[in-house]
Coordinates of C-alpha atoms in Angstrom, one line a residue:
X68 CA 2.5 183.6 40.9
X69 CA 3.7 186.0 38.3
X70 CA 6.5 187.2 40.6
X71 CA 7.6 183.5 41.1
X72 CA 7.7 182.9 37.3
X73 CA 9.6 186.1 36.7
X74 CA 12.1 185.1 39.4
X75 CA 12.6 181.7 37.8
X76 CA 13.1 183.2 34.3
X77 CA 15.6 185.7 35.8
X78 CA 17.4 182.9 37.6
X79 CA 17.5 180.8 34.4
X80 CA 18.9 183.7 32.3
X81 CA 21.5 184.3 35.1
X82 CA 22.5 180.7 35.1
X83 CA 22.8 180.5 31.4
X84 CA 24.9 183.7 31.3
X85 CA 27.2 182.3 34.0
X86 CA 27.6 179.0 32.1
X87 CA 28.5 180.9 28.9
X88 CA 31.0 182.9 30.8
X89 CA 32.6 179.7 32.2
X90 CA 32.5 178.2 28.8
X91 CA 34.6 181.0 27.4
X92 CA 37.2 180.4 30.2
X93 CA 37.3 176.6 29.6
X94 CA 40.2 175.7 27.3
X95 CA 39.6 173.7 24.1
X96 CA 41.7 171.0 22.5
X97 CA 41.4 169.9 18.9
X98 CA 43.2 166.8 17.6
X99 CA 44.4 167.2 14.1
X100 CA 45.1 164.6 11.4
X101 CA 47.8 166.4 9.5
X102 CA 48.2 164.1 6.4
X103 CA 46.2 161.9 4.1
X104 CA 47.7 158.7 5.4
X105 CA 46.6 159.3 9.0
X106 CA 43.2 160.5 7.8
X107 CA 42.8 157.2 5.8
X108 CA 43.6 155.2 8.9
X109 CA 40.8 156.9 10.9
X110 CA 38.3 156.2 8.1
X111 CA 38.3 152.6 9.2
X112 CA 36.1 153.7 12.2
X113 CA 32.4 154.0 11.4
X114 CA 32.0 156.9 13.9
X115 CA 34.6 158.9 12.0
X116 CA 32.3 160.4 9.3
X117 CA 34.6 162.5 7.1
X118 CA 35.6 161.0 3.7
X119 CA 37.8 163.8 2.2
X120 CA 40.9 165.1 3.9
X121 CA 40.8 168.5 2.2
X122 CA 37.3 169.1 3.4
X123 CA 38.2 167.8 6.8
X124 CA 41.0 170.4 7.1
X125 CA 38.6 173.1 6.0
X126 CA 36.1 172.1 8.7
X127 CA 38.8 172.0 11.3
X128 CA 39.9 175.5 10.3
X129 CA 36.3 176.7 10.5
X130 CA 35.9 175.2 14.0
X131 CA 39.1 177.0 15.1
X132 CA 37.9 180.3 13.8
X133 CA 34.5 179.9 15.5
X134 CA 36.1 179.1 18.8
X135 CA 38.4 182.0 18.6
X136 CA 35.5 184.3 17.7
X137 CA 33.8 183.2 20.8
X138 CA 36.8 184.3 22.9
X139 CA 37.9 180.7 23.7
X140 CA 41.5 179.6 24.0
X141 CA 42.2 176.6 21.7
X142 CA 45.2 174.2 21.6
X143 CA 45.8 172.0 18.5
X144 CA 47.4 168.6 19.1
X145 CA 48.8 166.1 16.6
X146 CA 46.5 163.1 16.4
X147 CA 48.4 159.9 15.6
X148 CA 46.1 157.0 14.7
X149 CA 48.7 154.3 15.7
X150 CA 49.2 155.9 19.1
X151 CA 45.4 156.2 19.5
X152 CA 44.9 152.5 18.7
X153 CA 47.6 151.6 21.2
X154 CA 46.0 153.9 23.8
X155 CA 42.6 152.2 23.4
X156 CA 44.2 148.7 23.6
X157 CA 46.1 149.6 26.8
X158 CA 43.0 151.1 28.4
X159 CA 40.6 148.5 27.1
X160 CA 38.6 151.1 25.2
X161 CA 36.5 150.9 22.1
X162 CA 38.5 153.0 19.4
X163 CA 35.3 153.4 17.4
X164 CA 33.8 155.8 20.0
X165 CA 33.9 159.6 19.8
X166 CA 34.2 159.9 23.5
X167 CA 37.4 157.9 23.6
X168 CA 38.9 160.0 20.8
X169 CA 38.2 163.1 22.9
X170 CA 39.8 161.4 25.9
X171 CA 42.9 160.6 23.9
X172 CA 43.1 164.1 22.5
X173 CA 43.0 165.5 26.0
X174 CA 45.8 163.1 27.1
X175 CA 48.1 164.0 24.2
X176 CA 47.5 167.7 24.8
X177 CA 48.6 167.3 28.4
X178 CA 51.8 165.4 27.5
X179 CA 52.5 165.8 23.8
X180 CA 53.3 168.4 21.2
X181 CA 50.7 171.2 20.8
X182 CA 50.3 174.6 19.2
X183 CA 48.1 177.4 20.5
X184 CA 45.7 178.6 17.8
X185 CA 46.1 182.3 17.3
X186 CA 44.4 182.7 13.9
X187 CA 47.0 180.9 11.8
X188 CA 45.8 179.5 8.4
X189 CA 45.7 175.7 8.5
X190 CA 48.5 175.5 5.9
X191 CA 50.7 177.4 8.4
X192 CA 49.5 175.5 11.4
X193 CA 50.3 172.0 10.1
X194 CA 54.1 172.4 9.5
X195 CA 54.4 174.2 12.9
X196 CA 52.6 171.4 14.6
X197 CA 54.7 168.7 12.8
X198 CA 57.9 170.5 13.7
X199 CA 56.9 170.8 17.3
X200 CA 56.1 167.0 17.4
X201 CA 59.5 166.1 15.8
X202 CA 61.3 168.3 18.3
X203 CA 59.5 166.7 21.2
X204 CA 60.2 163.1 19.9
X205 CA 63.9 164.0 19.5
X206 CA 64.0 165.4 23.0
X207 CA 62.4 162.3 24.5
X208 CA 64.6 159.9 22.5
X209 CA 67.8 161.8 23.5
X210 CA 66.6 161.8 27.2
X211 CA 66.2 158.0 27.1
X212 CA 69.7 157.6 25.6
X213 CA 71.2 159.7 28.4
X214 CA 69.2 157.8 31.1
X215 CA 70.3 154.4 29.7
X216 CA 74.0 155.3 30.1
X217 CA 73.8 154.7 33.9
X218 CA 76.6 155.6 36.3
X219 CA 80.4 155.7 35.7
X220 CA 82.1 152.5 36.8
X221 CA 85.1 154.5 38.2
X222 CA 83.5 157.4 40.1
X223 CA 79.8 156.5 40.4
X224 CA 78.7 159.7 38.7
X225 CA 75.5 159.7 36.6
X226 CA 77.0 160.0 33.1
X227 CA 73.9 161.4 31.5
X228 CA 73.4 164.1 34.2
X229 CA 77.1 165.1 34.0
X230 CA 76.9 165.4 30.2
X231 CA 73.7 167.5 30.4
X232 CA 75.3 169.8 32.9
X233 CA 78.3 170.2 30.6
X234 CA 76.1 170.8 27.6
X235 CA 74.1 173.4 29.5
X236 CA 77.3 175.2 30.5
X237 CA 78.5 175.2 26.9
X238 CA 75.2 176.5 25.6
X239 CA 75.2 179.3 28.2
X240 CA 78.7 180.3 27.2
X241 CA 77.9 180.2 23.5
X242 CA 74.9 182.5 23.8
X243 CA 76.6 184.9 26.2
X244 CA 79.7 185.2 24.0
X245 CA 77.6 185.6 20.8
X246 CA 76.5 189.0 22.0
X247 CA 73.5 191.0 20.9
X248 CA 71.4 190.0 17.9
X249 CA 69.0 187.3 16.8
X250 CA 70.6 183.9 17.0
X251 CA 69.7 180.7 15.3
X252 CA 71.7 177.7 16.5
X253 CA 71.6 174.0 15.3
X254 CA 73.2 171.1 17.1
X255 CA 73.7 167.8 15.3
X256 CA 75.0 164.5 16.7
X257 CA 74.7 161.0 15.3
X258 CA 73.4 157.8 17.0
X259 CA 73.2 154.3 15.8
X260 CA 69.6 154.8 14.6
X261 CA 69.5 158.4 13.3
X262 CA 71.0 161.9 13.2
X263 CA 69.7 163.9 16.1
X264 CA 69.1 167.6 15.5
X265 CA 68.1 170.4 17.9
X266 CA 67.3 174.0 16.9
X267 CA 66.9 177.1 19.0
X268 CA 66.1 180.7 18.3
X269 CA 67.0 183.5 20.7
X270 CA 67.3 187.2 20.8
X271 CA 69.6 189.4 22.9
X272 CA 69.5 193.1 23.1
X273 CA 72.7 195.1 23.7
X274 CA 71.5 196.1 27.1
X275 CA 69.7 192.9 28.2
X276 CA 70.1 189.2 28.8
X277 CA 69.5 186.3 26.4
X278 CA 65.8 185.6 25.8
X279 CA 65.4 181.9 25.4
X280 CA 62.4 179.6 25.8
X281 CA 63.2 177.0 28.5
X282 CA 61.9 174.1 26.4
X283 CA 64.2 175.0 23.5
X284 CA 67.2 175.4 25.8
X285 CA 66.5 172.0 27.4
X286 CA 66.0 170.3 24.0
X287 CA 69.2 171.7 22.6
X288 CA 71.3 170.9 25.7
X289 CA 69.9 167.3 25.7
X290 CA 70.9 166.6 22.1
X291 CA 74.3 168.2 22.7
X292 CA 74.7 166.1 25.9
X293 CA 74.2 162.9 23.9
X294 CA 77.1 163.9 21.7
X295 CA 79.2 164.7 24.8
X296 CA 78.4 161.5 26.7
X297 CA 78.8 159.2 23.6
X298 CA 81.9 161.1 22.3
X299 CA 80.1 161.3 19.0
X300 CA 81.3 163.5 16.1
X301 CA 78.7 166.2 16.6
X302 CA 78.8 169.9 15.9
X303 CA 77.1 173.2 16.4
X304 CA 76.4 176.0 13.9
X305 CA 75.3 179.5 14.9
X306 CA 73.8 182.1 12.6
X307 CA 73.6 185.6 14.0
X308 CA 71.5 188.5 12.5
X309 CA 71.9 192.1 13.4
X310 CA 70.4 195.3 11.9
X311 CA 72.2 196.8 8.9
X312 CA 74.9 194.1 8.8
X313 CA 75.4 190.8 7.0
X314 CA 74.4 187.6 8.8
X315 CA 77.3 185.9 10.4
X316 CA 77.7 182.1 10.5
X317 CA 80.0 180.3 13.0
X318 CA 80.7 176.6 13.6
X319 CA 82.2 174.3 16.2
X320 CA 83.2 170.6 16.3
X321 CA 82.4 168.6 19.4
X322 CA 85.5 166.9 20.8
X323 CA 85.8 165.3 24.2
X324 CA 83.1 167.3 25.8
X325 CA 84.2 170.6 24.3
X326 CA 83.2 172.7 21.3
X327 CA 86.3 173.4 19.2
X328 CA 86.0 176.3 16.8
X329 CA 86.0 175.6 13.1
X330 CA 88.0 177.8 10.7
X331 CA 86.2 180.2 8.4
X332 CA 87.0 177.9 5.5
X333 CA 85.5 174.9 7.3
X334 CA 82.3 176.8 8.0
X335 CA 82.1 177.9 4.4
X336 CA 82.6 174.3 3.2
X337 CA 80.0 173.0 5.5
X338 CA 77.4 175.5 4.5
X339 CA 78.2 175.5 0.8
X340 CA 78.2 171.7 0.2
X341 CA 75.1 169.6 -0.6
X342 CA 74.8 167.2 2.3
X343 CA 73.3 164.4 0.1
X344 CA 75.4 164.7 -3.1
X345 CA 78.6 166.3 -1.8
X346 CA 78.4 168.8 -4.6
X347 CA 79.2 172.5 -4.0
X348 CA 76.3 174.9 -3.8
X349 CA 76.4 178.7 -4.2
X350 CA 77.0 180.7 -1.0
X351 CA 74.2 182.9 0.2
X352 CA 74.3 186.6 -0.5
X353 CA 74.8 189.0 2.4
X354 CA 76.3 186.3 4.6
X355 CA 79.7 186.1 6.2
X356 CA 81.2 182.7 7.0
X357 CA 83.3 183.1 10.2
X358 CA 85.6 181.0 12.4
X359 CA 83.9 179.9 15.5
X360 CA 84.8 182.0 18.5
X361 CA 86.6 180.8 21.6
X362 CA 84.1 179.7 24.4
X363 CA 86.6 180.1 27.2
X364 CA 89.9 178.8 28.6
X365 CA 88.6 176.1 30.9
X366 CA 89.3 172.6 29.7
X367 CA 86.4 170.2 29.2
X368 CA 85.6 168.2 32.3
X369 CA 86.8 164.6 32.2
X370 CA 83.9 162.4 31.2
X371 CA 83.6 158.7 31.1

């Protein structure tokens, strides 16, 4: 009998140990209410028991630290109360149920903007998460704009796809021609509703290829493609940093599917003018404002 009891205890401890091991390998997702307005919207639900946004953020940060200390990978997702209410309405779920909030958090983590927690303070995590969400929303909006363009009436070509291919080609040429260094590029193109912006960071060593996250490249190319397809007055600015040298800033204007270099004076004017007031601002120290470099001799493909 004693032997049976001991075997059961050993089996129980073994099972508990295995579950703990599996728990450490199971990913976690935390939905975060980043601002006071979103927090106030969630307080309408009785099951949401927090009543102070600052304390809520402190508790979330404590939870993230605890999960990290236990060796668990945690992803933070932006929790939007309006999207949550729409999600519950569409799925006929009770929004005042913690289980449904967890379900929604899992869904947005799978398809939305997220940030992996690596020990960042909550004050650093929030702007990173918001920036990621804005980038993803811009990408999705630009993708819809391209898809809605349909096919060319003359040649039957998918206009959005052709514009994206052209934009990808221009981006590749831009980064290859920029040479070694750390590059920060911004693409801007207007639409009827808003100004679309895409940003990418990349590093290239003298003896290696460009290192670029695929998501950033796709986002940048998609926004640039909108400008190409719609023949909008868009543009690209590139800032390059290298060791022991001033930063160099270049610029291009988007014209008929091609990036036409700006002069050094035009780049200086664009960087040293307040976008809201039109007033001049002081140039940055240790920065050179340069004419955009030639991206190649091939003419822009005809687009419709």
